[in-house]
Structures are given as C-alpha cells and as structure tokens.
Short mmCIF file of C-alpha atoms and ligand atoms in Angstrom, two decimals:
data_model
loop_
_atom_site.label_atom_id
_atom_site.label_comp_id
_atom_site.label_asym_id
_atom_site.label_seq_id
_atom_site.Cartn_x
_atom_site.Cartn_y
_atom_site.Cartn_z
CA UNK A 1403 -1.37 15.49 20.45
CA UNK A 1404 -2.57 15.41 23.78
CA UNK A 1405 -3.95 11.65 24.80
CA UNK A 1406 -6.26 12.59 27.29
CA UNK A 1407 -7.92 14.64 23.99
CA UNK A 1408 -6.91 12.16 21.51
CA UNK A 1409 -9.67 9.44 19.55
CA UNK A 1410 -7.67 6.40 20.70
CA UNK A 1411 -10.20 3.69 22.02
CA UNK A 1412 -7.76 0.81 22.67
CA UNK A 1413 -9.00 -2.64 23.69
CA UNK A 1414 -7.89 -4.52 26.65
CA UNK A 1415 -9.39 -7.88 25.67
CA UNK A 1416 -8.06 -9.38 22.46
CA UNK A 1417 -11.34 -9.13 19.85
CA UNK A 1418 -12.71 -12.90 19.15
CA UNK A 1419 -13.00 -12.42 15.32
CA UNK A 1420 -9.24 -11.77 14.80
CA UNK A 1421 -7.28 -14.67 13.58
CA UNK A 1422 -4.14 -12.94 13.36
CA UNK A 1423 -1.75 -10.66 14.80
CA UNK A 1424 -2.17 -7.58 12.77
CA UNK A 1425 -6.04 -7.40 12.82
CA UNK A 1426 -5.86 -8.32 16.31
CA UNK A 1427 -3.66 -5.63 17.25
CA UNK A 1428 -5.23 -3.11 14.50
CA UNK A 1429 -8.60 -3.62 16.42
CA UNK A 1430 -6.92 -3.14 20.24
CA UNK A 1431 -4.61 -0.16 19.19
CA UNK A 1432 -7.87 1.68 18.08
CA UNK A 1433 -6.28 1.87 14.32
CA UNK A 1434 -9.78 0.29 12.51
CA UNK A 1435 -13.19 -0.60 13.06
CA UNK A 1436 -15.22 -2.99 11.22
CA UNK A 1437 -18.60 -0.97 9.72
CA UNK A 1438 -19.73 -4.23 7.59
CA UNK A 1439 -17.94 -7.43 6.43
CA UNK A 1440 -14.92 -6.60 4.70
CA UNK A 1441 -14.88 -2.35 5.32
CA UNK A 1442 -13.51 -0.81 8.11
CA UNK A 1443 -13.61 3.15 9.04
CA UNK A 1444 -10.09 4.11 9.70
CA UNK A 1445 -9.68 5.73 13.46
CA UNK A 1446 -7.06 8.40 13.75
CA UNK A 1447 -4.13 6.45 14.63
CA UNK A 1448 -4.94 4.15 11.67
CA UNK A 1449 -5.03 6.99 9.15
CA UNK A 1450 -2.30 8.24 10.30
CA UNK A 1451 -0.40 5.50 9.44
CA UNK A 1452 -2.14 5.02 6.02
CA UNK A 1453 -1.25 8.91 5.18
CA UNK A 1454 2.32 8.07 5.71
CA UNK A 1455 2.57 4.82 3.92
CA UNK A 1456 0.68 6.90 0.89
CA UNK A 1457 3.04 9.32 1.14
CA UNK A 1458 6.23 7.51 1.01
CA UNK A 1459 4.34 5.51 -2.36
CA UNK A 1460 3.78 8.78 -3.81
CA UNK A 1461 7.45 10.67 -3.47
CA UNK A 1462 8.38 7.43 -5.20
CA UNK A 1463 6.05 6.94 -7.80
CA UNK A 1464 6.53 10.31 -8.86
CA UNK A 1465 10.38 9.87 -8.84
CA UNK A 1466 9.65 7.67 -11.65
CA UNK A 1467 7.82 10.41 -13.30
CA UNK A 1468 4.97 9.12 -13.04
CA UNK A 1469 1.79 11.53 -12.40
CA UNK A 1470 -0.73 12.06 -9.87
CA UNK A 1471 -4.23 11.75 -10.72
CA UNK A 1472 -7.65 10.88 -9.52
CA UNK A 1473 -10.35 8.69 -10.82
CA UNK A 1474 -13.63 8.34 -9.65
CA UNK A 1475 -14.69 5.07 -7.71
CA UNK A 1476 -17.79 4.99 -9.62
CA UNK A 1477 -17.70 3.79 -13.51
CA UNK A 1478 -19.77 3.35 -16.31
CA UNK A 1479 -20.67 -0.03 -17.38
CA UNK A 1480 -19.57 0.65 -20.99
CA UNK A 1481 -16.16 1.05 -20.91
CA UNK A 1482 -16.50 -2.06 -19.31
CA UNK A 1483 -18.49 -3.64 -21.86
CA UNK A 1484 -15.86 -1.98 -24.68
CA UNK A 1485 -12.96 -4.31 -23.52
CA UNK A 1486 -15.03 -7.38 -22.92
CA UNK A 1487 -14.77 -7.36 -18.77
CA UNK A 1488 -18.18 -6.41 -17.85
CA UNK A 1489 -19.45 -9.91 -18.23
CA UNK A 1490 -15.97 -11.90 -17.22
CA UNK A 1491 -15.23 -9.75 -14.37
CA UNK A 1492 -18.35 -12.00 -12.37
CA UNK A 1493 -19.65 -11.72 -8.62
CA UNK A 1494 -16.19 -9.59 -7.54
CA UNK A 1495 -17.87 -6.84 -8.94
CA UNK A 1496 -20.17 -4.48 -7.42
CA UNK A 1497 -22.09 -3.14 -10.20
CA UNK A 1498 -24.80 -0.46 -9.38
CA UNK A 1499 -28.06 1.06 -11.31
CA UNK A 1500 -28.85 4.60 -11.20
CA UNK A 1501 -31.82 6.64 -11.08
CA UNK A 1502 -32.03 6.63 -15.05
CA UNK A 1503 -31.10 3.02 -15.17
CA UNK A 1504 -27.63 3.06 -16.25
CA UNK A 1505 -25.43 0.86 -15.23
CA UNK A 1506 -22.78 1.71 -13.26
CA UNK A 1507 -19.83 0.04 -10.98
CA UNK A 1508 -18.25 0.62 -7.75
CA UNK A 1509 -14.04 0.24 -9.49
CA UNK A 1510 -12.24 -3.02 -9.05
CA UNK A 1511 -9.24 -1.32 -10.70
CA UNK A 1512 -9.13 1.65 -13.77
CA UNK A 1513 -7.48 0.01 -16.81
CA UNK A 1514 -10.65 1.16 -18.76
CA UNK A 1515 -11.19 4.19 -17.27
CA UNK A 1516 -7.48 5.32 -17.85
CA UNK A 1517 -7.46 3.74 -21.20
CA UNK A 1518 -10.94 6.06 -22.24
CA UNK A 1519 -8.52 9.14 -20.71
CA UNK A 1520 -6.00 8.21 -22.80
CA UNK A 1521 -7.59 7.80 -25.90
CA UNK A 1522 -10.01 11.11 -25.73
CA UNK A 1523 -6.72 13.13 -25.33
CA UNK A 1524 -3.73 11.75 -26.92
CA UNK A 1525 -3.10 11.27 -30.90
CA UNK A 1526 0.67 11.78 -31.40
CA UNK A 1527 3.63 9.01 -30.79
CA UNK A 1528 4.90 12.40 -29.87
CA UNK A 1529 3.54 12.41 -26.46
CA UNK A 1530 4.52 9.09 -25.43
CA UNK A 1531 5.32 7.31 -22.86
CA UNK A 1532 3.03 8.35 -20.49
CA UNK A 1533 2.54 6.89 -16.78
CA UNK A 1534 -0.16 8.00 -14.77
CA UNK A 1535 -1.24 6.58 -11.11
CA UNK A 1536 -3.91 7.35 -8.80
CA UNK A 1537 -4.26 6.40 -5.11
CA UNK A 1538 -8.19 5.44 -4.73
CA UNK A 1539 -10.65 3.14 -2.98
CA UNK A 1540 -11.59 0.32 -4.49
CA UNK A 1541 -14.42 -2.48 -4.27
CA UNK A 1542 -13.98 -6.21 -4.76
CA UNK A 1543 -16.75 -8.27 -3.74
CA UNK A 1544 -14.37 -10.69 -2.45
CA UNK A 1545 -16.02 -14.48 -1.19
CA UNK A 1546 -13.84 -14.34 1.97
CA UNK A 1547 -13.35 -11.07 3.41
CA UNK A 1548 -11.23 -11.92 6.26
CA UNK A 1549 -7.75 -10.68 8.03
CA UNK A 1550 -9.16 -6.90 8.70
CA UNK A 1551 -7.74 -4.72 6.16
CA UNK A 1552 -5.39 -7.42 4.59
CA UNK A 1553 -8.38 -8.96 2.70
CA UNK A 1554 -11.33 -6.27 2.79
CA UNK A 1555 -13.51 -5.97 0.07
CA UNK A 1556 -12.96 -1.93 -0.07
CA UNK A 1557 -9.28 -1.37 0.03
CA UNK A 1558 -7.17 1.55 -0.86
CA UNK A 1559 -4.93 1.02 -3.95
CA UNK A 1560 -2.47 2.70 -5.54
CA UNK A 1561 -3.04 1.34 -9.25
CA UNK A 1562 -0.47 2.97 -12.14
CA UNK A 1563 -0.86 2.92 -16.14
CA UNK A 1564 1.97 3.22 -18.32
CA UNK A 1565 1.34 3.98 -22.11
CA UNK A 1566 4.44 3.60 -24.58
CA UNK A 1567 4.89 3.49 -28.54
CA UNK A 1568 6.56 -0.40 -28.26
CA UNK A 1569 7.58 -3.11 -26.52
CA UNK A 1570 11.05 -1.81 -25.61
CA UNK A 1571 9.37 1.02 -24.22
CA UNK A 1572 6.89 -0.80 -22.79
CA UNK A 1573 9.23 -3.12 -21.17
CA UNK A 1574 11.69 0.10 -19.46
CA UNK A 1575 8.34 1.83 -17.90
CA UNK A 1576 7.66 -1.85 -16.44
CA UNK A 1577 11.53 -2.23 -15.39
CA UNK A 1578 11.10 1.21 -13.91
CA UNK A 1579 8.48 0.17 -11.41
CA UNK A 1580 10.27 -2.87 -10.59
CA UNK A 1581 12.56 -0.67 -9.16
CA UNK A 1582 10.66 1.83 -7.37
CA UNK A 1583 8.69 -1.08 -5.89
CA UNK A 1584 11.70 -2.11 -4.44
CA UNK A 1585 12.70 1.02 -3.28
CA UNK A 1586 9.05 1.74 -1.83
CA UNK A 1587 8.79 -1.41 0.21
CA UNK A 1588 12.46 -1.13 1.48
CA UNK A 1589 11.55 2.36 2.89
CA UNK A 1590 8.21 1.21 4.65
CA UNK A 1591 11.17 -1.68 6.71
CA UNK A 1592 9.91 -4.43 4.46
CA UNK A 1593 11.71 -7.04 2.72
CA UNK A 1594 9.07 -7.86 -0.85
CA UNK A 1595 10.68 -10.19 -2.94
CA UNK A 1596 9.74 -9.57 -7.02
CA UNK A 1597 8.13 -13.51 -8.09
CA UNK A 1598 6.56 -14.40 -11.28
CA UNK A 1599 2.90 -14.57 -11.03
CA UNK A 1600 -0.36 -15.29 -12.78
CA UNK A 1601 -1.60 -12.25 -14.64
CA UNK A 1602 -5.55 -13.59 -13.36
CA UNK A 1603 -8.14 -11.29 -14.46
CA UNK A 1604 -6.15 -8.45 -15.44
CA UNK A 1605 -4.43 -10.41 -18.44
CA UNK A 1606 -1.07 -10.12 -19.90
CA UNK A 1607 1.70 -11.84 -20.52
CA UNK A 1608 4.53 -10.38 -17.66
CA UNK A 1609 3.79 -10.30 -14.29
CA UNK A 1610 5.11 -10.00 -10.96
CA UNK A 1611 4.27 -10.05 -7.35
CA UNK A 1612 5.89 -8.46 -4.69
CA UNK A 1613 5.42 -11.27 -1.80
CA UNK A 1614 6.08 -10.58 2.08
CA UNK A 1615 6.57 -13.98 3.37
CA UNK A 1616 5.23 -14.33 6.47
CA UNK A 1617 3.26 -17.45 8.32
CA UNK A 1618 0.14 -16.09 8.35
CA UNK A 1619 0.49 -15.25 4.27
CA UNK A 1620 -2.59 -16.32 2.19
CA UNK A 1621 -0.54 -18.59 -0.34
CA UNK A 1622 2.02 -20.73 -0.50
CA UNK A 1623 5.28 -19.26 -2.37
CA UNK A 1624 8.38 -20.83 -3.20
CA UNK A 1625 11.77 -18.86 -4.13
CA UNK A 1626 16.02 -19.68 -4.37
CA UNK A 1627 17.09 -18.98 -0.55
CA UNK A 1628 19.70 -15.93 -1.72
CA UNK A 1629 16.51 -13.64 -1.60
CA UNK A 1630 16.75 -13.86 2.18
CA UNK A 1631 20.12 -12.52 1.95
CA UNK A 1632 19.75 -10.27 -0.95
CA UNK A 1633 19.76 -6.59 -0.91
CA UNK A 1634 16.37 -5.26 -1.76
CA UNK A 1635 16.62 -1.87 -1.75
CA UNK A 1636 16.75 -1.17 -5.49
CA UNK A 1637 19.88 1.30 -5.03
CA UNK A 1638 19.99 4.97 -5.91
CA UNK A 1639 18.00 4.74 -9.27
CA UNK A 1640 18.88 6.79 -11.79
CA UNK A 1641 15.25 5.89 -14.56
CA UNK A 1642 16.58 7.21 -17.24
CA UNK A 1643 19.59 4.75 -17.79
CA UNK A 1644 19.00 1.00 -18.76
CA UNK A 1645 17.77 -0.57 -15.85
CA UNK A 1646 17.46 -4.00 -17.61
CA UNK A 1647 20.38 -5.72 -15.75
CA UNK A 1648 19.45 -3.83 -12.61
CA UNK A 1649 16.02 -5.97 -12.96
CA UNK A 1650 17.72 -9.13 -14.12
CA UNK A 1651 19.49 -9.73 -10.94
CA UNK A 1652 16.46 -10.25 -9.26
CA UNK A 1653 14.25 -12.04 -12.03
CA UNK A 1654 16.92 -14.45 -13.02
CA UNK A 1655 16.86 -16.25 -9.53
CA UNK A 1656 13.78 -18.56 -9.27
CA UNK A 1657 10.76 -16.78 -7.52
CA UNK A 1658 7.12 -17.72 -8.21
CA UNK A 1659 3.65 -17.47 -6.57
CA UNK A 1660 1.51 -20.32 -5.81
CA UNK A 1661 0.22 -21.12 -9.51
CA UNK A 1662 3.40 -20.45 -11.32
CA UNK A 1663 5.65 -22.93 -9.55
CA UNK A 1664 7.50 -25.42 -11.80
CA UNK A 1665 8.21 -28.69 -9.81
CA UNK A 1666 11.39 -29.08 -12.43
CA UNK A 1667 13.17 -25.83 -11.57
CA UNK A 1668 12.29 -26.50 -7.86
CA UNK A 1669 13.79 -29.79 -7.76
CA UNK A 1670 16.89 -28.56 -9.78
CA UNK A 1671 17.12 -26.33 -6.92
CA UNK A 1672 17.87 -29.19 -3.82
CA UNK A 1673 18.62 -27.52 -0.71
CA UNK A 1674 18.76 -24.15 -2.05
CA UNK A 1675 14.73 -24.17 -2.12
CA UNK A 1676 12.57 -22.27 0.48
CA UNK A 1677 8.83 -22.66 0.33
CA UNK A 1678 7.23 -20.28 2.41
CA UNK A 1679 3.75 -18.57 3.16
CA UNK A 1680 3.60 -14.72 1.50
CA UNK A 1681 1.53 -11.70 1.41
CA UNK A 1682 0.95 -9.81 -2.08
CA UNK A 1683 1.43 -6.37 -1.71
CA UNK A 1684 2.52 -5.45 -4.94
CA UNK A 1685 1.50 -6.48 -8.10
CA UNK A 1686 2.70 -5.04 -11.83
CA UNK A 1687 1.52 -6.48 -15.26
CA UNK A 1688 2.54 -6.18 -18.89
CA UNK A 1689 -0.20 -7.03 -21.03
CA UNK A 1690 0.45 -5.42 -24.37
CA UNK A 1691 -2.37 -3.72 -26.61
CA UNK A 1692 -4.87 -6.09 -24.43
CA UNK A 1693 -6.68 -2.93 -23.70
CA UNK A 1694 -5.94 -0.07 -26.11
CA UNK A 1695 -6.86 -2.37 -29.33
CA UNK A 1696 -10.18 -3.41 -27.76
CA UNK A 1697 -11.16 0.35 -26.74
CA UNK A 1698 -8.86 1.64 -29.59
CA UNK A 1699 -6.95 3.56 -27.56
CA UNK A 1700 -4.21 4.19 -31.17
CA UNK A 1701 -1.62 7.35 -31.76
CA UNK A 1702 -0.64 8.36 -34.96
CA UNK A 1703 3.10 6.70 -35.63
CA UNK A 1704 5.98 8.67 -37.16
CA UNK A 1705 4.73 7.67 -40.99
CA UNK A 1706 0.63 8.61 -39.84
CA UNK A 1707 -0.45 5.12 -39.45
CA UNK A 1708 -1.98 4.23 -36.83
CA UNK A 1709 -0.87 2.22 -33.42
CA UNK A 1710 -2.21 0.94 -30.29
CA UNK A 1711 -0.36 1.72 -27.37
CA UNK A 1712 1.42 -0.90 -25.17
CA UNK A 1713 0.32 -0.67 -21.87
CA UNK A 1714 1.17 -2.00 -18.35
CA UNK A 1715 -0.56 -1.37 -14.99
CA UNK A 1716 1.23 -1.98 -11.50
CA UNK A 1717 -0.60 -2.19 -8.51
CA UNK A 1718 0.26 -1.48 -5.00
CA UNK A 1719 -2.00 -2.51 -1.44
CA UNK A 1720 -1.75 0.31 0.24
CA UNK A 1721 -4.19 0.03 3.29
CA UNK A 1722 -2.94 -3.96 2.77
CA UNK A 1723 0.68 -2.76 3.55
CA UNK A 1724 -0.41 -1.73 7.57
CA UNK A 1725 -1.40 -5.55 7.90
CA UNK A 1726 2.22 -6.67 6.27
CA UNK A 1727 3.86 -4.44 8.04
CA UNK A 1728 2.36 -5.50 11.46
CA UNK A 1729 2.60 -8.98 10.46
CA UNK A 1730 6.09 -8.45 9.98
CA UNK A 1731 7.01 -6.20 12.95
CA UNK A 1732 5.23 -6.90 16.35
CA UNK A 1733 6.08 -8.68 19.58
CA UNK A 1734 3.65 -10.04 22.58
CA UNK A 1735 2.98 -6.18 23.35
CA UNK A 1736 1.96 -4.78 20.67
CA UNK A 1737 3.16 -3.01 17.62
CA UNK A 1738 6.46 -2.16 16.22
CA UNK A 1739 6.30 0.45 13.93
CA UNK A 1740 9.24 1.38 11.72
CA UNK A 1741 10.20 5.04 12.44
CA UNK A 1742 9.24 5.75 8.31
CA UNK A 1743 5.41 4.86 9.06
CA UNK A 1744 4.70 5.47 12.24
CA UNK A 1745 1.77 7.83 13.44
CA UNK A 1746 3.49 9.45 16.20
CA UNK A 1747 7.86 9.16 16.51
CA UNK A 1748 7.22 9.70 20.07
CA UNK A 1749 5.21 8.71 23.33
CA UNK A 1750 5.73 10.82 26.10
CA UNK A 1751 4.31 9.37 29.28
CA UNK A 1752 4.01 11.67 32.46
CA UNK A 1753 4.16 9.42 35.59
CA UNK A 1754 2.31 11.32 37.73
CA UNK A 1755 -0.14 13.61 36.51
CA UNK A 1756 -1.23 16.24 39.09
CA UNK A 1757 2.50 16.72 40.33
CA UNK A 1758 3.41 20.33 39.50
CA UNK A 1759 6.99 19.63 38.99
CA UNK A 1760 6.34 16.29 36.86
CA UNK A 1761 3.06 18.26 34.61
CA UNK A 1762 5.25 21.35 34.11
CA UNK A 1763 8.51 19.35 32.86
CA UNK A 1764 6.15 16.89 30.79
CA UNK A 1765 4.88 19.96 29.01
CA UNK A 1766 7.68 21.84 28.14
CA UNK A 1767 9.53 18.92 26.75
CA UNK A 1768 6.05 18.15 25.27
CA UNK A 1769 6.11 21.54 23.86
CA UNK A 1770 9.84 21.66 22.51
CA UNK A 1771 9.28 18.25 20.56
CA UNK A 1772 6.55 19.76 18.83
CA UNK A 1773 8.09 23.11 18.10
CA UNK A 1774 11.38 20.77 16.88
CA UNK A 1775 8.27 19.25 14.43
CA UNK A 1776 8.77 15.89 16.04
CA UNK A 1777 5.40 14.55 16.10
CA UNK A 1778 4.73 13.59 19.57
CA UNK A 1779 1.11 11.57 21.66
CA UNK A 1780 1.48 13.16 25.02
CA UNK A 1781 0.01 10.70 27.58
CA UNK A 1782 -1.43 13.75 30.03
CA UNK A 1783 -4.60 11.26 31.42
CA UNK A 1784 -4.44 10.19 35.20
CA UNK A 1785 -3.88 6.91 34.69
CA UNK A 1786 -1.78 4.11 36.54
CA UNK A 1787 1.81 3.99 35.00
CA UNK A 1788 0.73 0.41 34.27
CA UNK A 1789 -1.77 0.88 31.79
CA UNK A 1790 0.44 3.70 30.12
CA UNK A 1791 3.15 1.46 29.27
CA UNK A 1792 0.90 -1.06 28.29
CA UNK A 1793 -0.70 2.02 25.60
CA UNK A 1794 2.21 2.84 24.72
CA UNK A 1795 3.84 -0.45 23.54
CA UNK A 1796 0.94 -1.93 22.00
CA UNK A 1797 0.26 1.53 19.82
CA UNK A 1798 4.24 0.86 18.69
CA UNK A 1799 5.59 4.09 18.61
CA UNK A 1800 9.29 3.97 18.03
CA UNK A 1801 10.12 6.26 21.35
CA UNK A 1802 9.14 6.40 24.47
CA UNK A 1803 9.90 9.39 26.99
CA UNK A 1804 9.39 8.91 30.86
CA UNK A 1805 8.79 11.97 32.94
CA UNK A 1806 8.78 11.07 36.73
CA UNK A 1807 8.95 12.67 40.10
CA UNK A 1808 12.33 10.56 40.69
CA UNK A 1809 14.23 10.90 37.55
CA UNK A 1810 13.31 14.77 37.72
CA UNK A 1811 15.09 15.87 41.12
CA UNK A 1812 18.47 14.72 39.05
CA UNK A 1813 16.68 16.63 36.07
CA UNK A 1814 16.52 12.99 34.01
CA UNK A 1815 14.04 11.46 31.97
CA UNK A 1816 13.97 7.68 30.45
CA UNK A 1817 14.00 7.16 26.85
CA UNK A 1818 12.85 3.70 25.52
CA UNK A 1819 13.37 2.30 22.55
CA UNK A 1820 10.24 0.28 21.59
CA UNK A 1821 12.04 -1.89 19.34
CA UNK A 1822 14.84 -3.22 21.01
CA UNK A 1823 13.52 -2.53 24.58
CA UNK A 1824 16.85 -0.80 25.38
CA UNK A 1825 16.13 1.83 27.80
CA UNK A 1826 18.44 4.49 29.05
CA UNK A 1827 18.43 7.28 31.45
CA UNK A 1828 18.88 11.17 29.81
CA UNK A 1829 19.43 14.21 30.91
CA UNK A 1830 16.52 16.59 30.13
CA UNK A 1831 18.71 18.63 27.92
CA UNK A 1832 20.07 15.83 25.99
CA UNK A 1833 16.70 14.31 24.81
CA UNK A 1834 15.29 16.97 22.77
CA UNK A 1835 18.68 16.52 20.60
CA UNK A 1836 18.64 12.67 20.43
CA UNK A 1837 15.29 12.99 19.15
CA UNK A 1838 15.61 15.48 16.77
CA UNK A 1839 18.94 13.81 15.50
N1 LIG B 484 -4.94 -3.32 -12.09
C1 LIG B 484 -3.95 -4.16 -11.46
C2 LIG B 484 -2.70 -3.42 -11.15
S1 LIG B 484 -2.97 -1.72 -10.93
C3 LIG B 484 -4.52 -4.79 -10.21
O1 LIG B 484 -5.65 -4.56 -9.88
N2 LIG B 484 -3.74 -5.64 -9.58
S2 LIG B 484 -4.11 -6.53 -8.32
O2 LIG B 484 -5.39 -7.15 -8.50
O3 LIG B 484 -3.04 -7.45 -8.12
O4 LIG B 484 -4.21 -5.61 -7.06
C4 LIG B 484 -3.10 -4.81 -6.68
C5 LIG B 484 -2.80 -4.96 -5.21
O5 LIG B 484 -3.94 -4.60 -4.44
C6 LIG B 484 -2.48 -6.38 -4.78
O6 LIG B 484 -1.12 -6.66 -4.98
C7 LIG B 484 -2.82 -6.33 -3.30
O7 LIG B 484 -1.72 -5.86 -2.56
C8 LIG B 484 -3.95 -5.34 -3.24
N3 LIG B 484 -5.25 -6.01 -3.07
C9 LIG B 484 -5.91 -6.77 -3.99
N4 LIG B 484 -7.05 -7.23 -3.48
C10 LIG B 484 -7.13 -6.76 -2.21
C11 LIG B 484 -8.10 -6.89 -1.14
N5 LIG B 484 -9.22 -7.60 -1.32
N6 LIG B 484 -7.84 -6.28 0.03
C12 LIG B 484 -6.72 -5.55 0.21
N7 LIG B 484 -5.79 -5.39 -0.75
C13 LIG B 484 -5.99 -5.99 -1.95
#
C-alpha cells in the first residue's frame, strides 16, 4: 500500500478525551473514530489489525473443533422472555420495536439464540458434544462508555457455546477452551492469566477470566506471583487427551478478579501476593442446564428419556484485545505492534521523494516485498524525513526500511527494528531475505 494513497489521517496533537495510552494512540494513528459515545467506525489501519486478531481467534477456535457460525445482531424478545433474561437483563440492553410492534433486541451475547438453534435441530445424545462460536457485534448499553474500544458499548465478540450429554463432558469442552485461550492470547504477545471470577449476569457456577494486568486495568485483581513467571502458552495441545491436569496447573495457584478475592487465602499467601490492576479479555462460564431446561433445549438419552444439555459459553473481546494489546506494548512514540497482529510487517520510508535514483530503488524493493507477500505501507508522500519517522513509529509497524540518496551510492538501505530501536545498515540484496526470513 502506497501512503501517499492510503486512508491514514494521523493526529499530531494528542486528542483531549483520551485518558489512556491506547485510545490516545488508537485516535492519532488513524486506527478509530468515535461516531457516538461508546461506537467507533474502524479506519483501515484499525481493521486491519482487528482482521488479524480475528483471524488468529478463529484458526484456534476451530483447532478445538469448534464451528464457525453467524448469528444475527438483532433478536427476538421471546427467547429472551423463555429463559427469564428479558426483564433481569435491565438498562444494558438495547431493546428495539418494529414496524408490527414486536419486540426485538440489539444482542448482548447469544446463549438464547444458540440454545433455540440447538433445540430446533438436535434430538439424539448421538450428536453430542457440540461447540459452536460466532464472531459478531454486539450492544451493551454500558453506564460508562469510556477507554475507546476497551469499554464501547458496540464491541466485537467472539462468544462460543458448547453443548454436551454431562458434566464430565461438559467440564473437557470447558478445559478445552482454557487451553486454546491460552494459546490465543500467547500468539497475539500477551501474557492473560486464567482467575476465578463472578459468573454476573450470565449465571453459572465455573468461571474464569482471562486478566491482562496492566495500570490502567478497570479492576483491581489479585493472583500468587509465579503467574509472572509462568509459561502461558498452553503447549502443543493435543484436545482429545485429558487435559484436566494440563488446566490444574494453572487453576490450583490462587487467581481471582475483584469480587472473588478471599482475604484468608490472600493472607496465607504473605509475600508471595501481587495485587494488581487487569483488563478482561477473556471470559468462559459453566453454567449447567441454566439455559437448556428453561428453553428445553433436551436430547433423547441412550434409554429414550429425555435430558437437558449441559452447556458452557466462553467469551472473547476481540476489538477489546487492540486496547490490551496497546496498553501492553507502546513506548513515548507510538505503537508497538507484535509482528502476529500487525497491519503492515513493514514501513518503507523513501527519504527523498523526487530523486530518480532514491524513487526507483524505493519501488523496486517496494515491489519485491510485495511480490515476496510481505505486506508492506510504502511512505511515497513528499514529506520531511521528520514527520515520516514520526508516522512510522507511532503506527508501530514492526520494520522499518530507509531508502536514501546516501546509503544508496554504497547500494545500502537501513532497517529498524521498531521494537528494540536497533537499527542496522543492509545491503539492498540482503533485505528482501531478512524480511522474508
Ligand atoms: N456470553 C458470555 C460468554 S460468550 C459473555 O458475554 N461474557 S462476557 O460478558 O464476559 O463478555 C465476553 C468478553 O467481551 C469480555 O471478557 C470482554 O473482553 C468483552 N467485553 C465485554 N463487555 C465489553 C465492552 N463493553 N466493550 C468491549 N469489550 C467488552
């Protein structure tokens, strides 16, 4: 992508509305803009960035074997009224009237709507377990919309439903997304530690968040200090084998969100106690037959009688996870985006557009990256060097390549790596390979 043709309206001046680091630097690297309190359009180098974070979700959501569907952000008020939420869900709710006066909703999340899927199609114990996700926009009229996209009131989700014949099954599909939460956050450079949490509207009696901790974090979180050290990359997963003591070596350390903290176990703990701020950007339930017996959502059982399915839903912020991940990887200049999420893996900068020897090296190399499929924001616009590099580093893309008149006459180009800073001089030749390595 050529920048000089590219929908990139950075800021200079840091927007007075932002209180913290990622929607500050969200607003200035032209990522979002606000439309009304709470819901932001996404600008092509934001949705760039939420495409990849979806993707990486996806490839492992459906290594679970889980499957991909869609639901409609717009439900019917009955199913909602069939499990008793309608009326407890309160003000969060958007709820709409058609043209024939039924009520409708804009989705806060889909257990009903999944749970009416499920029961209109499946009768035998035979097809169980199930576990479906979707990755949709959702509406909660939240009281304090605030931190950009971190706390919006329309926010992408990726929300999945497991369906199983018992509680052992129940409990595996659960244990299974433990794991590929772990794995998901680990490949989008986070570190999400698993903490026992309230189950809040959504009910049930096993819960877990998956907590960032960061300063600017919403709520206060407590957890053993070993997390910091722990590896959280959930391992090469194989779901089919027991994955109980996989899980246990993270749940049997002490972990919990604001209103599940015991003031015992915490004291027990002495110096090994860290009490930090977090961000939520997982969540995953187990609530049982909440749903399926109050929508009678039942399969026939091996003997004919009849059972209601165990179910468990696990939630992941998706257009959230930009904000973490900013929050968690930025200096004074801007953005550092980890090479799994970000929108382009390289800036090239040309020095001094208008220069036939500079333009012509700029966009060959320009061209090769492409043709290599390395996805590449040419900076082609006659502009001061100054304001380039200033682009380039708040925007965060991992690479930076330097085409000048002076490296060129010893046919050399310098790579920067946004990260670390390090910068080195390379031959023209070599940086196409480094690149593509
Ligand atoms: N049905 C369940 C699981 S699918 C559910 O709705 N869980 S939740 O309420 O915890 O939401 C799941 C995730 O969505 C949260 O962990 C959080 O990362 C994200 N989320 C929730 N509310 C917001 C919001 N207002 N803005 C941005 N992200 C949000």
């Amino acid at each position: 992508m050529r920048r000089s043709k590219f929908f990139l309206p950075t800021l200079k001046e840091t927007p007075s509305e932002a209180q913290i680091a990622s929607h500050r630097l969200m607003l200035r690297a032209g990522m979002i803009r606000q439309a009304s309190a709470g819901i932001y359009s996404w600008l092509p180098l934001g949705f760039r960035v939420l495409k990849n974070i979806e993707a990486i979700v996806r490839e492992e959501q459906d290594a679970t074997g889980a499957q991909e569907l869609l639901m409609p952000t717009i439900q019917s008020a009955d199913i909602w009224r069939e499990s008793g939420r309608y009326d407890a869900y309160g003000p969060e709710m958007l709820r709409i009237r058609d043209r024939h006066d039924r009520d409708m909703l804009y989705g806060p999340t889909n257990e009903e709507q999944i749970t009416e899927i499920f029961r209109a199609s499946v009768r035998s114990y035979k097809d169980l377990p199930q576990c479906l996700y979707h990755i949709q926009w959702k509406f909660r009229d939240e009281v304090r919309p605030r931190f950009g996209i971190m706390r919006g009131r329309e926010f992408l989700m990726k929300d999945a439903y497991s369906f199983d014949l018992d509680y052992d099954g129940a409990k595996h599909s659960y244990n299974k997304m433990f794991m590929a939460y772990l794995r998901t956050f680990e490949r989008l450079g986070l570190k999400a530690i698993p903490m026992q949490a309230d189950t809040g509207p959504i009910g049930g009696d096993m819960s877990h968040e998956f907590v960032i901790l960061a300063e600017t974090g919403e709520s206060e979180v407590a957890c053993h200090k070993d997390f910091l050290s722990m590896d959280l990359s959930g391992a090469d997963m194989n779901y089919d084998s027991d994955l109980q003591s996989e899980v246990d070596q993270y749940t049997s350390k002490y972990a919990a969100t604001d209103e599940q903290r015991d003031p015992e176990q915490e004291k027990a703990l002495g110096d090994d106690l860290m009490v930090a701020r977090g961000i939520e950007v997982g969540h995953i339930f187990y609530f049982g037959t909440k749903y399926s017996k109050a929508m009678n959502a039942v399969v026939n059982g091996p003997d004919g009688e009849e059972i209601a399915v165990e179910m468990g839903s696990y939630g992941i912020g998706v257009s959230r996870l930009l904000g973490a991940i900013i929050e968690a990887s930025h200096d004074d200049d801007g953005i550092i985006w980890p090479d799994s999420v970000a929108p382009f893996k390289v800036g090239l900068v040309n020095l001094k557009v208008g220069d036939d020897t500079c333009d012509q090296a700029a966009a060959d190399l320009y061209d090769k990256l492409k043709k290599s499929g390395v996805s590449v924001l040419y900076d082609d616009r006659d502009e001061r060097a100054g304001v380039k590099f200033a682009d380039m580093d708040l925007i965060g893309l991992p690479w930076q390549v330097v085409v000048g008149p002076r490296g060129l006459k010893n046919d050399v180009v310098e790579l920067k790596q946004r990260r670390s800073g390090e910068r080195a001089e390379v031959s023209l030749d070599s940086v196409l390979s480094k690149l593509t390595a």
